[in-house]
Structures are given as C-alpha cells and as structure tokens.
Amino acid sequence: LHNYYRLFSRAKPLWDQVLVKAQGNDAKGDARDGHAIASFGAGTDDASAALDELKRAKGSDDRFARAFQEAAYASAKSKKDCRSRLEDIESKSLEGFERESYDRLKEFCR
C-alpha cells in the first residue's frame, strides 16, 4: 500500500524485510518488484542494484515492474530512452496502479 500511495521511503524497509522472507519464484518476483519500485521511488543508493536484481531474475522479462523500472530509470538520462522502454510494455492490459503509473511516466517522458 505504501508503494501504491507513493510513500516509498516508508515502503522501502518493509520491502527489505519481505525480500528476505519471500519463498518461491512468484513470491520472490513480487518481492523484487516491490523492492525495486520502493528503492527507485525513495531515491535510495541501492535503486540501481535493485534494478539489476530484476534484470537477473528468471522469468522477469515480461513483468510490468521490470520494464517500468527500466523506463523510469532511463527517464533520468533521456526522455527518448524512457519512451523507447515504455514501448516494450503491453499497455492495453494494464489497469489500476499499473495503468496510472504507466500513464504518468509516459506523460513525463514526452
């Protein structure tokens, strides 16, 4: 919920705990996603490491959080890179938090 309401500095320590305790591939994937989002949103020093962890994770290529995090990270360097990475996301199926996050980042990258 902290990630959802963009309270990333509150979410980060909780995701740190979840990441340690997560069992199984699905739980680990969700924990990595949440941790990366909180790290990036909070602007912590380990945001880049969290993104690298998403890249190394098995089965993460199609996960929304990975593509979104890469686009958000790219937005700090270049709006063109951000737009390019956003094109990799299948946006038609997005709803809720993912849809809102995607739309906001897309607008920022214009």
PDB file of C-alpha atoms in Angstrom:
ATOM      1  CA  LEU A   1       0.000   0.000   0.000  1.00  0.00           C
ATOM      2  CA  HIS A   2       2.868   2.390   0.683  1.00  0.00           C
ATOM      3  CA  ASN A   3       4.128   1.877  -2.878  1.00  0.00           C
ATOM      4  CA  TYR A   4       0.612   2.362  -4.218  1.00  0.00           C
ATOM      5  CA  TYR A   5       0.298   5.720  -2.460  1.00  0.00           C
ATOM      6  CA  ARG A   6       3.879   6.623  -3.409  1.00  0.00           C
ATOM      7  CA  LEU A   7       5.122   6.595   0.193  1.00  0.00           C
ATOM      8  CA  PHE A   8       8.344   4.999  -0.973  1.00  0.00           C
ATOM      9  CA  SER A   9      10.554   5.872   1.994  1.00  0.00           C
ATOM     10  CA  ARG A  10       8.041   4.096   4.269  1.00  0.00           C
ATOM     11  CA  ALA A  11       7.725   1.164   1.893  1.00  0.00           C
ATOM     12  CA  LYS A  12      11.442   0.526   1.426  1.00  0.00           C
ATOM     13  CA  PRO A  13      12.238  -1.020   4.845  1.00  0.00           C
ATOM     14  CA  LEU A  14       9.131  -3.199   4.613  1.00  0.00           C
ATOM     15  CA  TRP A  15      10.143  -4.490   1.169  1.00  0.00           C
ATOM     16  CA  ASP A  16      13.634  -5.154   2.530  1.00  0.00           C
ATOM     17  CA  GLN A  17      12.016  -7.491   5.067  1.00  0.00           C
ATOM     18  CA  VAL A  18       9.710  -9.121   2.515  1.00  0.00           C
ATOM     19  CA  LEU A  19      12.625  -9.765   0.173  1.00  0.00           C
ATOM     20  CA  VAL A  20      14.486 -11.637   2.902  1.00  0.00           C
ATOM     21  CA  LYS A  21      11.497 -13.801   3.844  1.00  0.00           C
ATOM     22  CA  ALA A  22       9.984 -14.450   0.380  1.00  0.00           C
ATOM     23  CA  GLN A  23       9.844 -18.122  -0.623  1.00  0.00           C
ATOM     24  CA  GLY A  24       9.200 -19.485  -4.124  1.00  0.00           C
ATOM     25  CA  ASN A  25       9.653 -17.889  -7.542  1.00  0.00           C
ATOM     26  CA  ASP A  26       6.359 -15.975  -7.612  1.00  0.00           C
ATOM     27  CA  ALA A  27       6.864 -14.531  -4.137  1.00  0.00           C
ATOM     28  CA  LYS A  28      10.479 -13.642  -4.923  1.00  0.00           C
ATOM     29  CA  GLY A  29       9.373 -11.961  -8.161  1.00  0.00           C
ATOM     30  CA  ASP A  30       6.732  -9.884  -6.421  1.00  0.00           C
ATOM     31  CA  ALA A  31       9.164  -9.016  -3.638  1.00  0.00           C
ATOM     32  CA  ARG A  32      11.825  -7.922  -6.148  1.00  0.00           C
ATOM     33  CA  ASP A  33       9.251  -5.803  -7.980  1.00  0.00           C
ATOM     34  CA  GLY A  34       8.065  -4.082  -4.809  1.00  0.00           C
ATOM     35  CA  HIS A  35      11.602  -3.568  -3.539  1.00  0.00           C
ATOM     36  CA  ALA A  36      12.796  -2.073  -6.831  1.00  0.00           C
ATOM     37  CA  ILE A  37       9.834   0.298  -7.013  1.00  0.00           C
ATOM     38  CA  ALA A  38      10.296   1.457  -3.419  1.00  0.00           C
ATOM     39  CA  SER A  39      14.066   1.847  -3.860  1.00  0.00           C
ATOM     40  CA  PHE A  40      13.742   3.883  -7.028  1.00  0.00           C
ATOM     41  CA  GLY A  41      10.848   5.952  -5.714  1.00  0.00           C
ATOM     42  CA  ALA A  42      12.673   6.724  -2.478  1.00  0.00           C
ATOM     43  CA  GLY A  43      15.822   7.624  -4.417  1.00  0.00           C
ATOM     44  CA  THR A  44      17.961   5.301  -2.322  1.00  0.00           C
ATOM     45  CA  ASP A  45      21.530   4.391  -3.176  1.00  0.00           C
ATOM     46  CA  ASP A  46      20.557   0.778  -3.894  1.00  0.00           C
ATOM     47  CA  ALA A  47      17.957   1.645  -6.555  1.00  0.00           C
ATOM     48  CA  SER A  48      20.374   0.726  -9.330  1.00  0.00           C
ATOM     49  CA  ALA A  49      21.229  -2.557  -7.592  1.00  0.00           C
ATOM     50  CA  ALA A  50      17.524  -3.357  -7.201  1.00  0.00           C
ATOM     51  CA  LEU A  51      17.021  -2.785 -10.932  1.00  0.00           C
ATOM     52  CA  ASP A  52      19.996  -5.028 -11.705  1.00  0.00           C
ATOM     53  CA  GLU A  53      18.431  -7.703  -9.500  1.00  0.00           C
ATOM     54  CA  LEU A  54      15.229  -7.502 -11.569  1.00  0.00           C
ATOM     55  CA  LYS A  55      17.252  -7.943 -14.761  1.00  0.00           C
ATOM     56  CA  ARG A  56      18.993 -11.042 -13.414  1.00  0.00           C
ATOM     57  CA  ALA A  57      15.824 -12.658 -12.069  1.00  0.00           C
ATOM     58  CA  LYS A  58      14.470 -15.598 -14.025  1.00  0.00           C
ATOM     59  CA  GLY A  59      11.137 -15.030 -15.712  1.00  0.00           C
ATOM     60  CA  SER A  60      11.215 -11.302 -15.138  1.00  0.00           C
ATOM     61  CA  ASP A  61      11.357 -10.188 -18.774  1.00  0.00           C
ATOM     62  CA  ASP A  62       7.585  -9.897 -19.074  1.00  0.00           C
ATOM     63  CA  ARG A  63       6.926  -8.414 -15.653  1.00  0.00           C
ATOM     64  CA  PHE A  64       5.466  -4.913 -15.683  1.00  0.00           C
ATOM     65  CA  ALA A  65       7.662  -3.744 -12.818  1.00  0.00           C
ATOM     66  CA  ARG A  66      10.888  -4.583 -14.629  1.00  0.00           C
ATOM     67  CA  ALA A  67      10.013  -2.714 -17.831  1.00  0.00           C
ATOM     68  CA  PHE A  68       8.534   0.181 -15.870  1.00  0.00           C
ATOM     69  CA  GLN A  69      11.588   0.477 -13.617  1.00  0.00           C
ATOM     70  CA  GLU A  70      13.896   0.463 -16.629  1.00  0.00           C
ATOM     71  CA  ALA A  71      11.826   3.198 -18.266  1.00  0.00           C
ATOM     72  CA  ALA A  72      11.755   5.264 -15.088  1.00  0.00           C
ATOM     73  CA  TYR A  73      15.496   4.852 -14.629  1.00  0.00           C
ATOM     74  CA  ALA A  74      16.050   5.795 -18.280  1.00  0.00           C
ATOM     75  CA  SER A  75      13.940   8.933 -17.805  1.00  0.00           C
ATOM     76  CA  ALA A  76      16.700  10.376 -15.626  1.00  0.00           C
ATOM     77  CA  LYS A  77      19.102  10.101 -18.567  1.00  0.00           C
ATOM     78  CA  SER A  78      16.992  10.639 -21.668  1.00  0.00           C
ATOM     79  CA  LYS A  79      13.325  11.057 -22.464  1.00  0.00           C
ATOM     80  CA  LYS A  80      13.900   9.195 -25.732  1.00  0.00           C
ATOM     81  CA  ASP A  81      15.260   6.149 -23.858  1.00  0.00           C
ATOM     82  CA  CYS A  82      12.302   6.343 -21.500  1.00  0.00           C
ATOM     83  CA  ARG A  83       9.800   6.361 -24.373  1.00  0.00           C
ATOM     84  CA  SER A  84      11.618   3.506 -26.073  1.00  0.00           C
ATOM     85  CA  ARG A  85      11.448   1.314 -22.956  1.00  0.00           C
ATOM     86  CA  LEU A  86       7.787   2.168 -22.372  1.00  0.00           C
ATOM     87  CA  GLU A  87       7.016   0.853 -25.854  1.00  0.00           C
ATOM     88  CA  ASP A  88       8.096  -2.584 -24.610  1.00  0.00           C
ATOM     89  CA  ILE A  89       5.177  -2.656 -22.169  1.00  0.00           C
ATOM     90  CA  GLU A  90       1.924  -4.202 -23.367  1.00  0.00           C
ATOM     91  CA  SER A  91      -0.173  -1.269 -22.179  1.00  0.00           C
ATOM     92  CA  LYS A  92      -3.597  -2.445 -23.352  1.00  0.00           C
ATOM     93  CA  SER A  93      -3.930  -4.918 -20.494  1.00  0.00           C
ATOM     94  CA  LEU A  94      -2.850  -2.528 -17.724  1.00  0.00           C
ATOM     95  CA  GLU A  95      -5.294  -1.444 -15.060  1.00  0.00           C
ATOM     96  CA  GLY A  96      -5.283   0.171 -11.638  1.00  0.00           C
ATOM     97  CA  PHE A  97      -1.905   1.155 -10.207  1.00  0.00           C
ATOM     98  CA  GLU A  98      -0.004  -0.146 -13.231  1.00  0.00           C
ATOM     99  CA  ARG A  99      -2.151   1.869 -15.674  1.00  0.00           C
ATOM    100  CA  GLU A 100      -1.833   5.054 -13.637  1.00  0.00           C
ATOM    101  CA  SER A 101       1.928   4.615 -13.227  1.00  0.00           C
ATOM    102  CA  TYR A 102       2.394   3.906 -16.927  1.00  0.00           C
ATOM    103  CA  ASP A 103       0.310   6.931 -17.990  1.00  0.00           C
ATOM    104  CA  ARG A 104       2.141   9.292 -15.616  1.00  0.00           C
ATOM    105  CA  LEU A 105       5.571   8.150 -16.747  1.00  0.00           C
ATOM    106  CA  LYS A 106       4.562   8.290 -20.403  1.00  0.00           C
ATOM    107  CA  GLU A 107       3.405  11.883 -19.942  1.00  0.00           C
ATOM    108  CA  PHE A 108       6.658  12.761 -18.153  1.00  0.00           C
ATOM    109  CA  CYS A 109       8.732  11.208 -20.951  1.00  0.00           C
ATOM    110  CA  ARG A 110       7.084  13.326 -23.664  1.00  0.00           C
TER     111      ARG A 110
END
